[in-house]
Amino acid sequence: MDISKRQRKSVQPSAEAYLIASRRCELMNLQYFLQMGRLVQSISNLVHGLQRERGASTIFLGSDGEKFGQERKTMVAESECLYIVFKRALAEIHEELTTHPVSSHLLAHIASALHGLESLTALRVRVKARSLSVPETTESYSMLIHRLITVVFEAADTAVDPSLARLLVAMVHLMKGKEFCGQERATGSAGFSIGRFDSALSRRMTHLVEAQGRCFEVFFEFADEQSGRLLKSLLAHERENEVERLRRFGCAIGRYKPLDPELADHWFALMSERMDELKKVEESVESSFHRRCAERYADARSSLAHHETLIAVLDQPENPVPSMLVLCEPGSGGQTQSGEVWNSDGIGQQFGRSIFDLVQEQSRRLQQMNEDLQSAKEALEERKIQEKAVLLLMRHRKIDNDEAHRVLRRLAMDQGKKLPEIARALVSMADVLK
């Protein structure tokens, strides 16, 4: 028998060994999220860069290359720098992601995002040559951005610490709301540029405004206090009055006379300023997430060291008492009842009792963490279910994304139920009919 086999054979499972392993597992998870926080930050910055590039590209194409030519070049260069930072952040966590994968969905979405980003150069060439329409360009950039935001969404779904999960849920909904704002900027720019909003543009504007509102509602529920205040301040800014005034032109089908095309520049500048302010809220959440990660990591290291020291001390019996382990079972009302006394193969009575207390404490703590996680996980699950329901409606009714969202909202209103309930019912029915 070789040395490694003899070593494995000599290892004896024990409660204290697995208790320490449980604590170390928590520590590793928190260390992983310290690195994941840097990846999320790089994704946030890259998304913002691509949103700016998308906006400049649509104006460039909509004006037949007369406007935003130089601005677009500058933004492309900035996005390239942010792409390099993203790949560097991904490389730093690559080993942890691939050697000890926490989610196959997360890895699949990272692969999808990387694959999409590889097509960015070709997209830019076609924009420069003006061989793409504004809707095609908007859709191409939006798909890239969606893939990147989905990586953050899946990262949030892997969090096991409630405070970190809540901040990631806030982050992903803020990013999604900001993306809807970017799409609204593009839609409004298209309508104002041609001097009118047809029914399709008006319906899209209405959908994007409502979608932002729903994302911000979830954000307020899960965000830290400072970031929540920042978003409230943004939404109360006097700029919002002008945004609402212009939105009424876009959302009201057939009510207004032809619009002044010069409003396009005003609208674009207004919404760009709004998105830059939303980016500041994102940065506040990122800062809170990193700070909380560092705090939890320091706490977990301290707790692990404390448990290792305590177990080492308890493992040195002061008196030659008979070896025994007291096994207890919880009684009614959570009261602890005495149980049977067993030979414990060298573990002193005091040590046995102390290990039991530590195991019970860890179990209760993990149970509480799991319960605290539920609200964050439910928010993520609701978004997943709604997206599945929208895809089902698009497939079976042969309608686009905006129309599918409208159908879903109409069903909810007609039945007096919440959107997640209707979405869950549709998905369940589809599963039954497979």
Tab-separated table of C-alpha atoms in Angstrom:
chain	number	residue	atom	x	y	z
A	1	MET	CA	0.000	0.000	0.000
A	2	ASP	CA	1.470	3.382	-1.015
A	3	ILE	CA	1.771	6.364	1.362
A	4	SER	CA	-1.230	8.258	-0.026
A	5	LYS	CA	-3.511	5.232	0.461
A	6	ARG	CA	-2.219	4.675	4.000
A	7	GLN	CA	-2.852	8.368	4.772
A	8	ARG	CA	-6.403	8.187	3.453
A	9	LYS	CA	-7.048	5.040	5.412
A	10	SER	CA	-5.710	6.537	8.623
A	11	VAL	CA	-8.014	9.580	8.480
A	12	GLN	CA	-10.893	9.101	10.903
A	13	PRO	CA	-14.111	11.069	10.329
A	14	SER	CA	-15.050	13.222	13.302
A	15	ALA	CA	-17.619	15.861	14.157
A	16	GLU	CA	-14.961	18.471	14.832
A	17	ALA	CA	-13.227	17.815	11.481
A	18	TYR	CA	-16.443	18.363	9.547
A	19	LEU	CA	-17.356	21.370	11.662
A	20	ILE	CA	-14.063	23.030	10.744
A	21	ALA	CA	-14.558	21.985	7.114
A	22	SER	CA	-17.978	23.696	7.150
A	23	ARG	CA	-16.411	26.914	8.393
A	24	ARG	CA	-13.634	26.696	5.798
A	25	CYS	CA	-16.211	26.168	3.066
A	26	GLU	CA	-17.897	29.438	4.079
A	27	LEU	CA	-14.540	31.196	4.049
A	28	MET	CA	-13.746	29.892	0.545
A	29	ASN	CA	-17.153	31.033	-0.684
A	30	LEU	CA	-16.583	34.538	0.652
A	31	GLN	CA	-13.105	34.670	-0.887
A	32	TYR	CA	-14.683	33.623	-4.193
A	33	PHE	CA	-17.196	36.474	-3.963
A	34	LEU	CA	-14.439	38.980	-3.233
A	35	GLN	CA	-13.060	38.051	-6.652
A	36	MET	CA	-16.526	37.844	-8.189
A	37	GLY	CA	-17.136	41.412	-7.018
A	38	ARG	CA	-14.276	42.612	-9.235
A	39	LEU	CA	-15.736	40.708	-12.180
A	40	VAL	CA	-19.187	42.228	-11.583
A	41	GLN	CA	-17.636	45.698	-11.437
A	42	SER	CA	-15.827	45.132	-14.743
A	43	ILE	CA	-19.083	43.908	-16.324
A	44	SER	CA	-20.920	46.984	-15.048
A	45	ASN	CA	-18.307	49.278	-16.581
A	46	LEU	CA	-18.239	47.359	-19.872
A	47	VAL	CA	-22.030	47.433	-20.123
A	48	HIS	CA	-22.025	51.201	-19.571
A	49	GLY	CA	-19.370	51.608	-22.270
A	50	LEU	CA	-21.368	49.509	-24.741
A	51	GLN	CA	-24.529	51.438	-23.930
A	52	ARG	CA	-22.738	54.706	-24.751
A	53	GLU	CA	-21.319	53.168	-27.917
A	54	ARG	CA	-24.765	51.907	-28.925
A	55	GLY	CA	-26.261	55.365	-28.438
A	56	ALA	CA	-23.555	57.058	-30.496
A	57	SER	CA	-23.867	54.401	-33.214
A	58	THR	CA	-27.626	54.854	-33.575
A	59	ILE	CA	-27.254	58.636	-33.908
A	60	PHE	CA	-24.410	58.109	-36.404
A	61	LEU	CA	-26.527	55.775	-38.539
A	62	GLY	CA	-29.738	57.769	-38.134
A	63	SER	CA	-27.998	60.891	-39.432
A	64	ASP	CA	-26.385	59.036	-42.384
A	65	GLY	CA	-22.986	59.496	-40.803
A	66	GLU	CA	-23.273	63.258	-40.345
A	67	LYS	CA	-23.451	63.238	-36.532
A	68	PHE	CA	-21.452	61.567	-33.729
A	69	GLY	CA	-18.750	60.203	-36.030
A	70	GLN	CA	-15.840	61.303	-33.827
A	71	GLU	CA	-17.770	60.676	-30.598
A	72	ARG	CA	-18.432	57.130	-31.733
A	73	LYS	CA	-14.711	56.507	-32.409
A	74	THR	CA	-13.864	57.749	-28.929
A	75	MET	CA	-16.510	55.540	-27.323
A	76	VAL	CA	-15.364	52.478	-29.297
A	77	ALA	CA	-11.813	53.009	-27.969
A	78	GLU	CA	-13.144	53.370	-24.408
A	79	SER	CA	-15.219	50.183	-24.740
A	80	GLU	CA	-12.150	48.297	-25.976
A	81	CYS	CA	-10.228	49.331	-22.856
A	82	LEU	CA	-13.135	48.209	-20.656
A	83	TYR	CA	-13.267	44.886	-22.533
A	84	ILE	CA	-9.600	44.296	-21.690
A	85	VAL	CA	-10.297	45.029	-17.999
A	86	PHE	CA	-13.219	42.580	-18.093
A	87	LYS	CA	-11.060	39.800	-19.561
A	88	ARG	CA	-8.387	40.487	-16.950
A	89	ALA	CA	-10.933	40.234	-14.122
A	90	LEU	CA	-12.266	37.012	-15.625
A	91	ALA	CA	-8.747	35.578	-15.870
A	92	GLU	CA	-8.198	36.269	-12.157
A	93	ILE	CA	-11.168	34.123	-11.175
A	94	HIS	CA	-10.870	31.596	-14.025
A	95	GLU	CA	-9.287	28.841	-11.927
A	96	GLU	CA	-11.911	29.096	-9.175
A	97	LEU	CA	-14.731	29.114	-11.729
A	98	THR	CA	-13.492	26.106	-13.682
A	99	THR	CA	-11.761	24.012	-10.997
A	100	HIS	CA	-14.495	24.317	-8.364
A	101	PRO	CA	-17.553	25.353	-10.414
A	102	VAL	CA	-20.468	26.614	-8.335
A	103	SER	CA	-22.988	26.787	-11.187
A	104	SER	CA	-23.093	25.266	-14.662
A	105	HIS	CA	-25.553	28.025	-15.645
A	106	LEU	CA	-23.049	30.716	-14.642
A	107	LEU	CA	-20.289	29.097	-16.732
A	108	ALA	CA	-22.618	28.708	-19.711
A	109	HIS	CA	-23.619	32.384	-19.590
A	110	ILE	CA	-19.984	33.491	-19.319
A	111	ALA	CA	-19.282	31.408	-22.438
A	112	SER	CA	-22.253	33.042	-24.185
A	113	ALA	CA	-21.067	36.539	-23.233
A	114	LEU	CA	-17.522	35.858	-24.466
A	115	HIS	CA	-18.828	34.430	-27.722
A	116	GLY	CA	-21.022	37.481	-28.264
A	117	LEU	CA	-18.173	39.885	-27.543
A	118	GLU	CA	-16.071	38.173	-30.213
A	119	SER	CA	-18.542	39.494	-32.816
A	120	LEU	CA	-18.154	43.095	-31.628
A	121	THR	CA	-15.382	43.943	-34.111
A	122	ALA	CA	-17.478	42.824	-37.083
A	123	LEU	CA	-20.465	44.777	-35.749
A	124	ARG	CA	-18.381	47.955	-35.510
A	125	VAL	CA	-17.121	47.506	-39.072
A	126	ARG	CA	-20.683	47.259	-40.380
A	127	VAL	CA	-21.762	50.318	-38.378
A	128	LYS	CA	-18.831	52.316	-39.732
A	129	ALA	CA	-19.749	51.242	-43.292
A	130	ARG	CA	-23.398	52.153	-42.547
A	131	SER	CA	-24.506	48.730	-43.801
A	132	LEU	CA	-26.799	48.136	-40.814
A	133	SER	CA	-30.114	49.780	-39.968
A	134	VAL	CA	-30.669	51.529	-36.639
A	135	PRO	CA	-32.994	48.739	-35.341
A	136	GLU	CA	-30.493	46.032	-36.336
A	137	THR	CA	-27.647	47.872	-34.618
A	138	THR	CA	-29.698	48.501	-31.495
A	139	GLU	CA	-30.705	44.833	-31.335
A	140	SER	CA	-27.114	43.601	-31.795
A	141	TYR	CA	-25.720	45.786	-29.020
A	142	SER	CA	-28.692	45.022	-26.766
A	143	MET	CA	-28.100	41.277	-27.116
A	144	LEU	CA	-24.448	41.678	-26.084
A	145	ILE	CA	-25.456	43.757	-23.083
A	146	HIS	CA	-28.176	41.276	-22.121
A	147	ARG	CA	-25.644	38.427	-22.087
A	148	LEU	CA	-23.327	40.366	-19.791
A	149	ILE	CA	-26.115	41.315	-17.369
A	150	THR	CA	-27.208	37.670	-17.281
A	151	VAL	CA	-23.742	36.741	-15.939
A	152	VAL	CA	-24.360	39.060	-12.969
A	153	PHE	CA	-27.836	37.546	-12.572
A	154	GLU	CA	-26.404	34.016	-12.392
A	155	ALA	CA	-23.662	35.160	-9.993
A	156	ALA	CA	-26.372	36.491	-7.680
A	157	ASP	CA	-28.078	33.110	-7.812
A	158	THR	CA	-24.937	31.392	-6.444
A	159	ALA	CA	-24.591	33.617	-3.365
A	160	VAL	CA	-25.054	31.843	-0.029
A	161	ASP	CA	-24.550	34.842	2.243
A	162	PRO	CA	-27.888	36.722	2.553
A	163	SER	CA	-26.366	40.204	2.753
A	164	LEU	CA	-24.297	39.608	-0.397
A	165	ALA	CA	-27.223	38.011	-2.223
A	166	ARG	CA	-29.439	41.012	-1.485
A	167	LEU	CA	-26.868	43.457	-2.854
A	168	LEU	CA	-26.377	41.393	-6.010
A	169	VAL	CA	-30.151	41.197	-6.543
A	170	ALA	CA	-30.283	44.999	-6.203
A	171	MET	CA	-27.354	45.317	-8.596
A	172	VAL	CA	-28.770	43.120	-11.334
A	173	HIS	CA	-32.166	44.861	-11.243
A	174	LEU	CA	-30.504	48.278	-11.353
A	175	MET	CA	-28.407	47.178	-14.333
A	176	LYS	CA	-31.524	45.852	-16.043
A	177	GLY	CA	-33.434	49.069	-15.327
A	178	LYS	CA	-30.528	51.124	-16.670
A	179	GLU	CA	-30.482	48.976	-19.811
A	180	PHE	CA	-34.205	49.607	-20.345
A	181	CYS	CA	-33.375	53.307	-19.951
A	182	GLY	CA	-30.721	52.949	-22.667
A	183	GLN	CA	-33.178	51.225	-24.982
A	184	GLU	CA	-35.699	53.978	-24.259
A	185	ARG	CA	-33.051	56.538	-25.238
A	186	ALA	CA	-32.572	54.739	-28.574
A	187	THR	CA	-36.320	54.375	-29.191
A	188	GLY	CA	-37.005	58.008	-28.357
A	189	SER	CA	-34.111	59.165	-30.528
A	190	ALA	CA	-35.526	57.210	-33.470
A	191	GLY	CA	-38.998	58.726	-33.061
A	192	PHE	CA	-37.844	62.300	-32.538
A	193	SER	CA	-35.353	62.051	-35.447
A	194	ILE	CA	-38.106	61.260	-37.957
A	195	GLY	CA	-40.513	63.695	-36.281
A	196	ARG	CA	-43.167	61.177	-35.260
A	197	PHE	CA	-43.853	58.021	-33.259
A	198	ASP	CA	-45.774	55.285	-35.022
A	199	SER	CA	-47.784	52.779	-33.003
A	200	ALA	CA	-44.863	50.311	-32.768
A	201	LEU	CA	-42.473	52.945	-31.388
A	202	SER	CA	-45.097	54.240	-28.962
A	203	ARG	CA	-45.861	50.771	-27.628
A	204	ARG	CA	-42.141	50.095	-27.199
A	205	MET	CA	-41.644	53.361	-25.316
A	206	THR	CA	-44.533	52.485	-22.983
A	207	HIS	CA	-43.134	49.013	-22.331
A	208	LEU	CA	-39.633	50.339	-21.574
A	209	VAL	CA	-40.916	52.970	-19.144
A	210	GLU	CA	-42.983	50.375	-17.263
A	211	ALA	CA	-40.106	47.873	-17.250
A	212	GLN	CA	-37.780	50.431	-15.653
A	213	GLY	CA	-40.332	51.093	-12.927
A	214	ARG	CA	-40.609	47.394	-12.061
A	215	CYS	CA	-36.813	47.002	-11.912
A	216	PHE	CA	-36.427	50.016	-9.647
A	217	GLU	CA	-39.125	48.694	-7.294
A	218	VAL	CA	-37.126	45.502	-6.746
A	219	PHE	CA	-33.938	47.546	-6.383
A	220	PHE	CA	-35.400	49.605	-3.541
A	221	GLU	CA	-36.409	46.404	-1.742
A	222	PHE	CA	-32.877	44.938	-1.725
A	223	ALA	CA	-30.451	47.859	-1.991
A	224	ASP	CA	-28.375	49.278	0.833
A	225	GLU	CA	-29.618	52.514	2.363
A	226	GLN	CA	-27.103	54.837	0.720
A	227	SER	CA	-27.665	53.462	-2.795
A	228	GLY	CA	-31.422	53.614	-2.290
A	229	ARG	CA	-31.170	57.282	-1.366
A	230	LEU	CA	-29.116	57.979	-4.488
A	231	LEU	CA	-31.745	56.482	-6.781
A	232	LYS	CA	-34.557	58.334	-4.997
A	233	SER	CA	-32.632	61.572	-5.453
A	234	LEU	CA	-32.143	60.804	-9.150
A	235	LEU	CA	-35.850	60.117	-9.685
A	236	ALA	CA	-36.761	63.340	-7.848
A	237	HIS	CA	-34.376	65.490	-9.930
A	238	GLU	CA	-35.932	68.306	-11.971
A	239	ARG	CA	-34.559	66.610	-15.109
A	240	GLU	CA	-37.244	63.950	-14.650
A	241	ASN	CA	-39.987	66.509	-15.339
A	242	GLU	CA	-38.533	67.176	-18.776
A	243	VAL	CA	-38.078	63.436	-19.373
A	244	GLU	CA	-41.751	62.885	-18.547
A	245	ARG	CA	-42.811	65.716	-20.847
A	246	LEU	CA	-40.943	64.199	-23.787
A	247	ARG	CA	-42.120	60.714	-22.909
A	248	ARG	CA	-45.705	61.854	-23.373
A	249	PHE	CA	-44.924	62.626	-27.022
A	250	GLY	CA	-43.495	59.161	-27.482
A	251	CYS	CA	-46.093	57.151	-25.582
A	252	ALA	CA	-49.234	58.857	-26.916
A	253	ILE	CA	-50.161	57.182	-30.205
A	254	GLY	CA	-51.460	59.606	-32.829
A	255	ARG	CA	-52.220	62.493	-30.461
A	256	TYR	CA	-49.600	64.970	-31.573
A	257	LYS	CA	-48.707	66.810	-34.738
A	258	PRO	CA	-45.311	66.202	-36.394
A	259	LEU	CA	-42.483	66.805	-33.939
A	260	ASP	CA	-39.429	68.999	-34.295
A	261	PRO	CA	-36.515	66.667	-35.247
A	262	GLU	CA	-34.212	68.889	-33.164
A	263	LEU	CA	-35.864	67.331	-30.110
A	264	ALA	CA	-33.798	64.208	-30.852
A	265	ASP	CA	-30.564	65.863	-29.702
A	266	HIS	CA	-32.239	67.265	-26.599
A	267	TRP	CA	-33.738	63.865	-25.748
A	268	PHE	CA	-30.453	62.031	-26.308
A	269	ALA	CA	-28.509	64.448	-24.087
A	270	LEU	CA	-31.161	64.285	-21.380
A	271	MET	CA	-31.289	60.483	-21.286
A	272	SER	CA	-27.494	60.188	-21.492
A	273	GLU	CA	-27.222	62.363	-18.404
A	274	ARG	CA	-29.809	60.160	-16.708
A	275	MET	CA	-27.843	57.001	-17.530
A	276	ASP	CA	-24.607	58.524	-16.235
A	277	GLU	CA	-26.403	59.224	-12.952
A	278	LEU	CA	-27.699	55.649	-12.843
A	279	LYS	CA	-24.097	54.498	-13.288
A	280	LYS	CA	-23.194	56.387	-10.107
A	281	VAL	CA	-25.894	54.430	-8.254
A	282	GLU	CA	-24.390	51.210	-9.652
A	283	GLU	CA	-20.983	52.252	-8.338
A	284	SER	CA	-22.491	52.846	-4.906
A	285	VAL	CA	-23.918	49.295	-4.851
A	286	GLU	CA	-20.573	47.899	-6.037
A	287	SER	CA	-18.800	49.734	-3.226
A	288	SER	CA	-21.280	48.404	-0.641
A	289	PHE	CA	-20.897	44.879	-2.021
A	290	HIS	CA	-17.094	44.968	-1.849
A	291	ARG	CA	-17.154	46.448	1.644
A	292	ARG	CA	-19.623	43.810	2.852
A	293	CYS	CA	-17.563	41.017	1.270
A	294	ALA	CA	-14.451	42.210	3.074
A	295	GLU	CA	-16.319	42.462	6.391
A	296	ARG	CA	-17.845	39.004	6.096
A	297	TYR	CA	-14.511	37.492	5.037
A	298	ALA	CA	-12.745	39.003	8.052
A	299	ASP	CA	-15.542	37.755	10.349
A	300	ALA	CA	-15.375	34.260	8.860
A	301	ARG	CA	-11.578	34.072	9.261
A	302	SER	CA	-11.843	35.185	12.874
A	303	SER	CA	-14.607	32.674	13.571
A	304	LEU	CA	-12.655	29.830	11.964
A	305	ALA	CA	-9.546	30.635	14.023
A	306	HIS	CA	-11.682	30.784	17.168
A	307	HIS	CA	-13.242	27.366	16.499
A	308	GLU	CA	-9.887	25.763	15.668
A	309	THR	CA	-8.376	27.113	18.912
A	310	LEU	CA	-11.381	26.082	20.990
A	311	ILE	CA	-11.388	22.539	19.610
A	312	ALA	CA	-7.636	22.221	20.161
A	313	VAL	CA	-8.053	23.275	23.802
A	314	LEU	CA	-11.039	21.001	24.386
A	315	ASP	CA	-9.131	18.079	22.909
A	316	GLN	CA	-6.722	18.146	25.883
A	317	PRO	CA	-8.626	16.517	28.797
A	318	GLU	CA	-7.551	17.906	32.140
A	319	ASN	CA	-8.719	14.876	34.111
A	320	PRO	CA	-8.679	11.191	33.204
A	321	VAL	CA	-12.474	10.986	33.071
A	322	PRO	CA	-14.159	8.064	31.350
A	323	SER	CA	-14.468	8.624	27.633
A	324	MET	CA	-18.061	9.301	26.653
A	325	LEU	CA	-20.161	11.352	24.222
A	326	VAL	CA	-23.551	12.695	25.259
A	327	LEU	CA	-26.079	12.557	22.403
A	328	CYS	CA	-29.046	14.865	22.787
A	329	GLU	CA	-32.222	15.261	20.807
A	330	PRO	CA	-34.360	18.381	20.511
A	331	GLY	CA	-37.635	18.080	22.337
A	332	SER	CA	-40.886	19.907	21.819
A	333	GLY	CA	-40.629	23.699	21.654
A	334	GLY	CA	-36.916	23.530	20.763
A	335	GLN	CA	-35.956	22.357	24.287
A	336	THR	CA	-32.927	20.072	24.491
A	337	GLN	CA	-33.554	16.663	26.060
A	338	SER	CA	-30.867	14.391	27.445
A	339	GLY	CA	-30.222	11.263	25.468
A	340	GLU	CA	-28.029	8.182	25.644
A	341	VAL	CA	-24.383	8.101	26.719
A	342	TRP	CA	-22.027	6.262	24.369
A	343	ASN	CA	-18.354	5.378	24.457
A	344	SER	CA	-16.626	8.167	22.500
A	345	ASP	CA	-13.237	6.608	21.780
A	346	GLY	CA	-11.094	9.124	23.614
A	347	ILE	CA	-13.333	12.189	23.510
A	348	GLY	CA	-13.847	13.496	27.042
A	349	GLN	CA	-17.340	14.166	28.351
A	350	GLN	CA	-16.758	17.928	28.439
A	351	PHE	CA	-15.379	17.835	24.892
A	352	GLY	CA	-18.351	15.841	23.649
A	353	ARG	CA	-20.796	18.326	25.097
A	354	SER	CA	-18.851	21.277	23.669
A	355	ILE	CA	-18.637	19.804	20.182
A	356	PHE	CA	-22.370	19.156	20.298
A	357	ASP	CA	-22.975	22.798	21.228
A	358	LEU	CA	-20.731	24.026	18.392
A	359	VAL	CA	-22.428	21.748	15.854
A	360	GLN	CA	-25.856	22.909	16.991
A	361	GLU	CA	-24.761	26.543	16.801
A	362	GLN	CA	-23.439	26.094	13.244
A	363	SER	CA	-26.622	24.299	12.168
A	364	ARG	CA	-28.842	27.036	13.582
A	365	ARG	CA	-26.722	29.739	11.981
A	366	LEU	CA	-26.803	28.085	8.558
A	367	GLN	CA	-30.556	27.538	8.865
A	368	GLN	CA	-31.052	31.230	9.641
A	369	MET	CA	-28.857	32.205	6.694
A	370	ASN	CA	-30.922	29.954	4.430
A	371	GLU	CA	-34.157	31.535	5.627
A	372	ASP	CA	-32.736	35.033	5.117
A	373	LEU	CA	-31.712	34.070	1.579
A	374	GLN	CA	-35.234	33.159	0.537
A	375	SER	CA	-36.502	36.637	-0.337
A	376	ALA	CA	-33.482	37.311	-2.562
A	377	LYS	CA	-33.763	33.919	-4.266
A	378	GLU	CA	-37.493	34.429	-4.797
A	379	ALA	CA	-36.862	37.764	-6.543
A	380	LEU	CA	-34.406	36.063	-8.906
A	381	GLU	CA	-36.751	33.150	-9.489
A	382	GLU	CA	-39.652	35.483	-10.295
A	383	ARG	CA	-37.598	37.197	-13.000
A	384	LYS	CA	-36.588	33.820	-14.457
A	385	ILE	CA	-40.207	32.654	-14.523
A	386	GLN	CA	-41.416	35.870	-16.177
A	387	GLU	CA	-38.755	35.591	-18.867
A	388	LYS	CA	-39.781	31.976	-19.515
A	389	ALA	CA	-43.431	33.016	-19.781
A	390	VAL	CA	-42.551	35.798	-22.242
A	391	LEU	CA	-40.576	33.348	-24.403
A	392	LEU	CA	-43.520	30.931	-24.389
A	393	LEU	CA	-45.919	33.658	-25.504
A	394	MET	CA	-43.522	34.792	-28.234
A	395	ARG	CA	-43.154	31.239	-29.528
A	396	HIS	CA	-46.804	30.167	-29.428
A	397	ARG	CA	-48.428	33.443	-30.491
A	398	LYS	CA	-45.704	34.433	-32.971
A	399	ILE	CA	-45.354	37.881	-31.360
A	400	ASP	CA	-42.375	40.030	-30.422
A	401	ASN	CA	-40.924	40.610	-26.949
A	402	ASP	CA	-42.806	43.852	-26.264
A	403	GLU	CA	-46.154	42.371	-27.293
A	404	ALA	CA	-45.526	39.296	-25.120
A	405	HIS	CA	-44.917	41.543	-22.096
A	406	ARG	CA	-48.139	43.424	-22.846
A	407	VAL	CA	-50.093	40.159	-23.078
A	408	LEU	CA	-48.651	39.051	-19.739
A	409	ARG	CA	-49.567	42.357	-18.064
A	410	ARG	CA	-53.058	42.274	-19.557
A	411	LEU	CA	-53.641	38.736	-18.269
A	412	ALA	CA	-52.522	39.840	-14.796
A	413	MET	CA	-54.902	42.831	-14.826
A	414	ASP	CA	-57.842	40.843	-16.193
A	415	GLN	CA	-57.461	38.181	-13.504
A	416	GLY	CA	-56.560	40.589	-10.707
A	417	LYS	CA	-53.296	38.769	-9.995
A	418	LYS	CA	-49.631	39.697	-9.804
A	419	LEU	CA	-47.349	39.213	-12.796
A	420	PRO	CA	-45.259	36.434	-11.166
A	421	GLU	CA	-48.425	34.427	-10.431
A	422	ILE	CA	-49.607	34.620	-14.039
A	423	ALA	CA	-46.137	33.839	-15.365
A	424	ARG	CA	-45.812	30.813	-13.078
A	425	ALA	CA	-49.235	29.525	-14.179
A	426	LEU	CA	-48.296	29.836	-17.865
A	427	VAL	CA	-44.981	28.048	-17.390
A	428	SER	CA	-46.650	25.285	-15.348
A	429	MET	CA	-49.315	24.807	-18.012
A	430	ALA	CA	-46.664	24.604	-20.724
A	431	ASP	CA	-44.789	21.973	-18.711
A	432	VAL	CA	-47.971	19.909	-18.348
A	433	LEU	CA	-48.726	20.106	-22.073
A	434	LYS	CA	-45.249	18.934	-23.144
